[in-house]
C-alpha atoms as one frame of an Amber mdcrd trajectory, in Angstrom:
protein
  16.716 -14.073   2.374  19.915 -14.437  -0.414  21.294 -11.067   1.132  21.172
 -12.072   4.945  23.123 -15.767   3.426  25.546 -14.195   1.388  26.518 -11.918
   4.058  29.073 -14.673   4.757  30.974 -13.943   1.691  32.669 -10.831   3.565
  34.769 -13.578   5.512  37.502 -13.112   2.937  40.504 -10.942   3.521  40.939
  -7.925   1.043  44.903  -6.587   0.896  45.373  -3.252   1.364  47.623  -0.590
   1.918  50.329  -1.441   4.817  48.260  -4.171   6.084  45.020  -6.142   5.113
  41.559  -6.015   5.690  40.747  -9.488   7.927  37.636 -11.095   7.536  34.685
 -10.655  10.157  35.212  -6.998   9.343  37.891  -5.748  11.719  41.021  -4.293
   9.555  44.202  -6.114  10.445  46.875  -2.727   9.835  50.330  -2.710  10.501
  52.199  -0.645  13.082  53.669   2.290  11.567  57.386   2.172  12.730  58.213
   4.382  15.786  60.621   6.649  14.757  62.293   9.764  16.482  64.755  12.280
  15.305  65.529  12.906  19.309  69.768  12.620  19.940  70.499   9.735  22.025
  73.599  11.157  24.513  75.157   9.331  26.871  73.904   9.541  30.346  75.940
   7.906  33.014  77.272   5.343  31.136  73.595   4.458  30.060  71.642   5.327
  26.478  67.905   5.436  25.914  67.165   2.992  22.428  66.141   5.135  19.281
  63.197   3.346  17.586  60.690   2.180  20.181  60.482  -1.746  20.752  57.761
  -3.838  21.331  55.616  -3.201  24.755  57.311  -5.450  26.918  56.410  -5.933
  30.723  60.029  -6.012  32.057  62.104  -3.308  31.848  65.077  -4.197  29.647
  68.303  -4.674  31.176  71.058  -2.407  31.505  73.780  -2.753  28.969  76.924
  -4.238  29.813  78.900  -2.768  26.551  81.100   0.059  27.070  79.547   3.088
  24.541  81.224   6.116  23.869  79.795   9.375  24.413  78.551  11.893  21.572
  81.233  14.828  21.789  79.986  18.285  22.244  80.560  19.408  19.094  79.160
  16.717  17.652  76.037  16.921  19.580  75.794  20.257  18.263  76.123  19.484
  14.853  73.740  16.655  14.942  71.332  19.051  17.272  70.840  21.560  14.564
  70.028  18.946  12.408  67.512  17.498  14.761  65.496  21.125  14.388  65.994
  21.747  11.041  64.428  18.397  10.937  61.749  19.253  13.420  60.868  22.186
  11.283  60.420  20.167   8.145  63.165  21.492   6.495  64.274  18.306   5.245
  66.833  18.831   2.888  68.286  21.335   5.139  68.680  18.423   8.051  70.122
  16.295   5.250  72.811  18.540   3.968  73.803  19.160   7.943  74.511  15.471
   8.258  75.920  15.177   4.653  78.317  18.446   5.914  79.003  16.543   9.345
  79.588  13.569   8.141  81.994  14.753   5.125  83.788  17.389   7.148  84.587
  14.977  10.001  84.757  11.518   8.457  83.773   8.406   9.384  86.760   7.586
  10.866  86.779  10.394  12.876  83.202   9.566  14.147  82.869   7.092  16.832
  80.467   4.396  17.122  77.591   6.136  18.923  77.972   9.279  17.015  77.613
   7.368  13.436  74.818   5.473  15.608  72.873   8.821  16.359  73.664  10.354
  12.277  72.293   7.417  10.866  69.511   7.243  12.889  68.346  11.179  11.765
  69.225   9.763   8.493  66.736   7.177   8.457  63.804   9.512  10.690  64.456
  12.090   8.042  63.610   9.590   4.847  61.340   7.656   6.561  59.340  10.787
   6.838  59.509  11.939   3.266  58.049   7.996   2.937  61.746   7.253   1.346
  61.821   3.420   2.681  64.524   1.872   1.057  66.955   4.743   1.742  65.413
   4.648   5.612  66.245   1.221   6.007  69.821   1.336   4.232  70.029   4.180
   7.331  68.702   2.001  10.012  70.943  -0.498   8.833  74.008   1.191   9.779
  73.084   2.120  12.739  72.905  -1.562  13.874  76.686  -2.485  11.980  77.800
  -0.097  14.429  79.978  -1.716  17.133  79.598  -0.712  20.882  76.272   1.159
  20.811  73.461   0.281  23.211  71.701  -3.077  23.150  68.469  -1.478  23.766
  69.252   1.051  20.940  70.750  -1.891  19.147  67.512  -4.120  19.478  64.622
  -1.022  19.211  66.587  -0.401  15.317  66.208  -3.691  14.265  62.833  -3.967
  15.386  61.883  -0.816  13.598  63.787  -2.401  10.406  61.636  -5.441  11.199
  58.260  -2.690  10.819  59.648  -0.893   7.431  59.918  -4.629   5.718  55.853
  -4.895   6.454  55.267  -1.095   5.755  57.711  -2.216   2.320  55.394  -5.241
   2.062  58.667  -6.945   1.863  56.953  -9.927   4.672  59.540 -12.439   4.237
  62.337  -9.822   5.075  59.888  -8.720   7.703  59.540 -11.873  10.000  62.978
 -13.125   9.283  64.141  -9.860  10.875  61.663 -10.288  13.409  62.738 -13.494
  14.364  66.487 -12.622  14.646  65.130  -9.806  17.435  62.765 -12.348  19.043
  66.181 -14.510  19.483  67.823 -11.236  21.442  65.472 -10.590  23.409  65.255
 -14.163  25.029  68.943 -14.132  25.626  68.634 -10.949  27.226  65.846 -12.913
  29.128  63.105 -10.119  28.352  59.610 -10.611  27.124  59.008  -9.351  23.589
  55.771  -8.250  24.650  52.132  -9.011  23.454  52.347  -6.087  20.382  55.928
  -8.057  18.934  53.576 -11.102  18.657  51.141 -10.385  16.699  52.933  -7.951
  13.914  54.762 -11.895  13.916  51.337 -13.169  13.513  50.157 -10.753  11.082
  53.626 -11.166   9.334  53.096 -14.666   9.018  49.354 -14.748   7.431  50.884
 -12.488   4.968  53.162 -15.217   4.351  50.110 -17.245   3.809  51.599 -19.510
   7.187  47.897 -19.580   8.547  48.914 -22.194  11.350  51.774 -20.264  12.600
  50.288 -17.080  12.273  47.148 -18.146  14.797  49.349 -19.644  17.077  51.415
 -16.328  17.330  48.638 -14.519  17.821  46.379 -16.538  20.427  50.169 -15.678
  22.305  49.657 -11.467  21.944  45.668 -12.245  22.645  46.226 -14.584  25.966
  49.169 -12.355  27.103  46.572  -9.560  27.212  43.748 -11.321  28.694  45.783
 -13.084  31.655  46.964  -9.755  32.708  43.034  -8.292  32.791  43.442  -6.250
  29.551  41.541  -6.051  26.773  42.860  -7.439  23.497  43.322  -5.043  20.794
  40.418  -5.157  18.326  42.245  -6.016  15.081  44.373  -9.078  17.167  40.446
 -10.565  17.321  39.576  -9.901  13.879  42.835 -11.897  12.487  42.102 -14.518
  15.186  38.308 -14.944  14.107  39.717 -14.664  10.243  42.134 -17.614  11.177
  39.306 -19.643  12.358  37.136 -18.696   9.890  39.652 -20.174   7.339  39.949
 -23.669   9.896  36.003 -23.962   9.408  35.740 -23.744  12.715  33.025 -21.779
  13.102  31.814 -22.056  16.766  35.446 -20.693  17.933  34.903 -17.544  15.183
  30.971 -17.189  16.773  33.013 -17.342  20.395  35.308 -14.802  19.288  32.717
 -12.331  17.837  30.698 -12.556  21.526  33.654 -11.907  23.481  34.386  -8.985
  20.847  31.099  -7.573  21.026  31.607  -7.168  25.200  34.456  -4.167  24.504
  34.134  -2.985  20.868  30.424  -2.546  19.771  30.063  -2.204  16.292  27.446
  -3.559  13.099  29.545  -5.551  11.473  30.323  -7.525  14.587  26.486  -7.964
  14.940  25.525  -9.014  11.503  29.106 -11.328  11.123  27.953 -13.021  14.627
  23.858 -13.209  13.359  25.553 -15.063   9.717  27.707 -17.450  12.146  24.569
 -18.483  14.483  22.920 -18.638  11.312  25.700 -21.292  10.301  24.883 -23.026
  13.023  21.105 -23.192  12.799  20.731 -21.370  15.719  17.943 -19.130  13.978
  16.785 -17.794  17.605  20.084 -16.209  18.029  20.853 -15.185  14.583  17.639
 -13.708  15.151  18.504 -12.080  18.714  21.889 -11.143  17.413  19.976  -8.897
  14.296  17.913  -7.422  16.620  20.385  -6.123  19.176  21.994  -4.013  16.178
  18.432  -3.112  15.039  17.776  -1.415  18.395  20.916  -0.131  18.755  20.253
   1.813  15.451  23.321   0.795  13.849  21.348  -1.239  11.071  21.049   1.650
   8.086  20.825   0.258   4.809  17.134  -1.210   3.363  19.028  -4.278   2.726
  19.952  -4.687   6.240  16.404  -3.860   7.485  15.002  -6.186   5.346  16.933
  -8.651   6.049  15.582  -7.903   9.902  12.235  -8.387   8.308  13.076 -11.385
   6.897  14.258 -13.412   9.900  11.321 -12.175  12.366   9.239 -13.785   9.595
  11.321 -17.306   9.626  11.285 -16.882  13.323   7.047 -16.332  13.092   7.580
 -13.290  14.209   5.491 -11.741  11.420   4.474  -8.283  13.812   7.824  -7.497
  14.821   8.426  -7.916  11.322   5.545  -5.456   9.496   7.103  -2.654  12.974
  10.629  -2.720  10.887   9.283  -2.354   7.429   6.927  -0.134   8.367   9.308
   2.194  10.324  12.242   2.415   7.548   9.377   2.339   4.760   8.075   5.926
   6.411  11.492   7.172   7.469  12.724   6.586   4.339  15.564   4.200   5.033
  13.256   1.556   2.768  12.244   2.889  -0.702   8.761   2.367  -1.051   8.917
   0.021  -4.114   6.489  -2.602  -5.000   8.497  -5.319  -3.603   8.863  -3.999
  -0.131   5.022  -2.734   0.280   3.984  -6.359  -0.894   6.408  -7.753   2.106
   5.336  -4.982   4.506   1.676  -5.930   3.674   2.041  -9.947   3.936   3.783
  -9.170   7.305   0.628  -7.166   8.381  -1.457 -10.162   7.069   0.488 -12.957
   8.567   0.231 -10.668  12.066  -3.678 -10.893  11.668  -3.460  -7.361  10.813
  -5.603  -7.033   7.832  -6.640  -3.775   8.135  -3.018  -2.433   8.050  -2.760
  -4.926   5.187  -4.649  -4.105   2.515  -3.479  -0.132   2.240   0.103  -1.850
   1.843  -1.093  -4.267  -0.791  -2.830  -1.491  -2.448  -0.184   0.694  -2.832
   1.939  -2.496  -3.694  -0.760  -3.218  -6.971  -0.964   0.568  -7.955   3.011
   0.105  -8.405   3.284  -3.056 -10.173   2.561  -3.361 -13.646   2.153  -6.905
 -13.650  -1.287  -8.312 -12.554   0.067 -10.817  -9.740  -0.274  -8.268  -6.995
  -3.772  -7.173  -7.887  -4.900 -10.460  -7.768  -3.321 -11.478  -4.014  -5.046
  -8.000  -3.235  -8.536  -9.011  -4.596  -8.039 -12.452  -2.193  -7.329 -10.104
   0.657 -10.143  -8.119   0.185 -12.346 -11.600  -0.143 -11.165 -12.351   3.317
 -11.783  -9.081   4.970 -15.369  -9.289   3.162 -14.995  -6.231   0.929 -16.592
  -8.188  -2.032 -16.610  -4.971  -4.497 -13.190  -4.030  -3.638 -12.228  -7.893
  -4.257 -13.918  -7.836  -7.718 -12.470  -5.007  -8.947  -8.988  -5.973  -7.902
  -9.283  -9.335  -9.842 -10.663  -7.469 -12.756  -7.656  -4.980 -12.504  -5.599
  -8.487 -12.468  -6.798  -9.460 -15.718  -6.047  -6.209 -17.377  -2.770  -6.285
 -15.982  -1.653  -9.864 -16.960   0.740 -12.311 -16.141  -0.915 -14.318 -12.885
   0.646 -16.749 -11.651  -2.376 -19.221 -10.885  -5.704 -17.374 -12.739  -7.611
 -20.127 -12.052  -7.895 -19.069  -8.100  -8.396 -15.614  -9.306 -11.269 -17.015
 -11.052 -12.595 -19.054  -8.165 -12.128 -15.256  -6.069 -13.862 -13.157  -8.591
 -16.992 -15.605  -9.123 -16.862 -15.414  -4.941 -16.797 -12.008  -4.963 -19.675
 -11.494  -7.476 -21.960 -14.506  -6.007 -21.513 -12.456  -2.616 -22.337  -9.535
  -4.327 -25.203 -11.277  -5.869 -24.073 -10.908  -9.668 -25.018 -14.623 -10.501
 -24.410 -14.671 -14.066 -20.946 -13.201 -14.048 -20.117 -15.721 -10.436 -21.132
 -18.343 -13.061 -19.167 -17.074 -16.002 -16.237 -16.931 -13.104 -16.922 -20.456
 -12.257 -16.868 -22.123 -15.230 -13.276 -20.647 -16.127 -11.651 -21.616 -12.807
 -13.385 -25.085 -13.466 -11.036 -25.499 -17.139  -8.401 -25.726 -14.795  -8.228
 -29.649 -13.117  -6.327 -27.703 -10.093  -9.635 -25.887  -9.185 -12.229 -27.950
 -11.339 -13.465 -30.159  -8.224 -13.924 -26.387  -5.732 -15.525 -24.452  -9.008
 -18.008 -27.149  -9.248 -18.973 -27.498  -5.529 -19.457 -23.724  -5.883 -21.528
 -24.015  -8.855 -23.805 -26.246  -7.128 -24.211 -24.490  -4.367 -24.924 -21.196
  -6.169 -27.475 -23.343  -8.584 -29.069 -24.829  -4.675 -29.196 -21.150  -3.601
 -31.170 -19.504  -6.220 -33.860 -22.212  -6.370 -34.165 -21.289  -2.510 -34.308
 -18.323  -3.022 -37.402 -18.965  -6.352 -38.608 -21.289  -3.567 -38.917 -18.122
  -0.895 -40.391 -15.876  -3.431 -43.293 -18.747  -5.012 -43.905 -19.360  -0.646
């Protein structure tokens, strides 16, 4: 049972790459920043933002600022960077800008134009994976004056996505923040997806309190508007939990979890939490969902099916699992596993499955423990030769744990068998031990009342 216990120990969260790997097995990842090389021109008097924001349910407002168009030749210039970029043929793009930017000027460049070479700029390194140099780009795009508020607040919320990609978490939420603070003067709703890269910004940050109550925002935005919650926003909200002890809200979590995203670990993390609990009928129920689902593979996992229909007295149910992944070959047929398979069998009244299990079980152990629970076996099923030779094997093997009942079994055996000497010889050794002196001796008599019945029959 130590492997179904410990399976608790997963709860921890294991950093990886752009992101971290949240307890209750669901991977917590960052978004990638949503980055386009695609020219923003004017268009009426309006502009379409560069980096995507957050999903928001409003539409964001029209800009009041007065942007200047991108000139024609500009466009142009900045066009044929866009496909060279497009193409892949990065260090073409980047000497197009370098030549635009040189030949022209800065000064000569207005606002929107510096807006739209900065932002290639930072598409272009952010795909060679260049993030410092990206964000130095996407940085000047938002010093410039005049350009679009939604182009304006879809940079800095990409900037706010590099700092996490960067690792850089601090730089990360305190960026996120200052767009958070824009978008509520605009009067716009950040949007359930802003929330929790804030939440998962702020675990990082090892702010565990603010990062479940940012969260539990993205999750109940979602759920009040009949969609279903991302799967990673529920793994970082069961991790929180996990970490507040609270472990009927995590068990809550993993049910509601299990209704949209069906997967093992969500089975086996929900059996260890009703296991927590002591509710050992639904850790129970819970296992065997994802055992006939098929999604339990591993022998340990099967066993550890075994293992709780047999604390649940459930010893048939048991003997069908072992037996199944023992043949298939998902349990390797070791000594270990045939003994369990063949005490399930036994506990199921099953004897005659049994005993082939416990055979094999003896013929692979070299130690004489297993012969001897055999020979006992075969005293109950009333093979008294088999059970004789078992405990004899026993004794050749060594190292049994109580020899004195394997004593009291062999001098049954034989006095069943009618070898009366040797049922004596067995007698009188399970008697030198005061744990089965009083039963040897009852035996003893009775075998000594026996044979005078039996003189008694033949002098008749």
């Amino acid at each position: 049972m130590s492997d179904y216990h410990s399976s608790t120990k997963s709860l921890r969260p294991v950093l990886v790459k752009l992101g971290c790997s949240i307890a209750l097995g669901v991977a917590t990842v960052f978004a990638m920043p949503i980055v386009s090389s695609s020219l923003q021109p004017m268009l009426g008097g309006q502009s379409v933002g560069i980096a995507h924001a957050a999903e928001s349910k409003d539409k964001p407002k029209r800009s009041t600022r007065r942007t200047p168009a991108i000139r024609a030749k500009i466009y142009e210039k900045l066009n044929a960077a866009q496909e060279a970029a497009d193409a892949k043929k990065y260090n073409e793009a980047v000497k197009l800008l370098n030549d635009l930017r040189d030949t022209e000027g800065r000064n000569s460049l207005n606002s929107y134009e510096l807006a739209n070479l900065y932002n290639m700029y930072a598409f272009i390194y952010f795909t060679q994976e260049k993030y410092d140099l990206a964000l130095d780009a996407y940085r000047n795009v938002v010093k410039q004056p005049d350009i679009p508020e939604a182009m304006e607040l879809n940079t800095k919320y990409t900037i706010a996505q590099l700092y996490f990609v960067k690792e850089d978490y601090k730089g990360g939420v305190s960026t996120l923040l200052e767009w958070f603070k824009a978008k509520q003067a605009l009067g716009e709703d950040p949007g359930a997806g802003a929330y929790a890269l804030l939440s998962q910004g702020y675990y990082q940050l090892k702010d565990l309190d603010r990062a479940l109550k940012y969260i539990e925002v993205a999750i109940n935005d979602y759920t009040s508007r009949g969609k279903i919650p991302k799967e990673q926003w529920w793994g970082l909200q069961r991790y929180l939990y996990y970490e507040k002890n609270d472990i009927k809200r995590v068990t809550a979590i993993l049910e509601e979890t299990l209704k949209h995203y069906q997967k093992k670990a969500y089975w086996l993390q929900l059996s260890a939490m009703y296991n927590e609990l002591k509710m050992d009928e639904k850790a129970t129920a819970a296992m065997e969902t994802a055992y006939t689902e098929g999604v339990l593979e591993n022998d340990k996992e099967l066993i550890n099916m075994a293992y709780l229909f047999l604390s649940q007295e459930v010893p048939y149910k048991a003997a069908k699992v072992l037996d199944k992944g023992i043949k298939k070959g998902d349990i390797p047929a070791t000594s270990k596993n045939l003994e369990l398979l063949g005490n399930a069998w036994r506990q199921a009244q099953e004897l005659k499955k049994a005993i082939p299990e416990m055979a094999k079980a003896a013929e692979k152990s070299d130690k004489g423990e297993l012969w001897s629970r055999l020979g006992n076996i075969y005293l109950d099923n009333d093979e008294f030769d088999k059970a004789e030779k078992a405990i004899e094997n026993a004794f050749r093997k060594g190292d049994i744990k109580r020899p004195d009942n394997a004593y009291l079994v062999l001098g049954m055996a034989r006095f069943n068998l009618q070898e009366y000497e040797g049922a004596r010889k067995a007698f009188k050794e399970a008697a030198k031990s005061e744990k089965s002196a009083t039963y040897a001796k009852q035996w003893m008599e009775f075998m000594a009342k026996e044979l005078e019945r039996q003189e008694a029959l033949k002098d008749g």
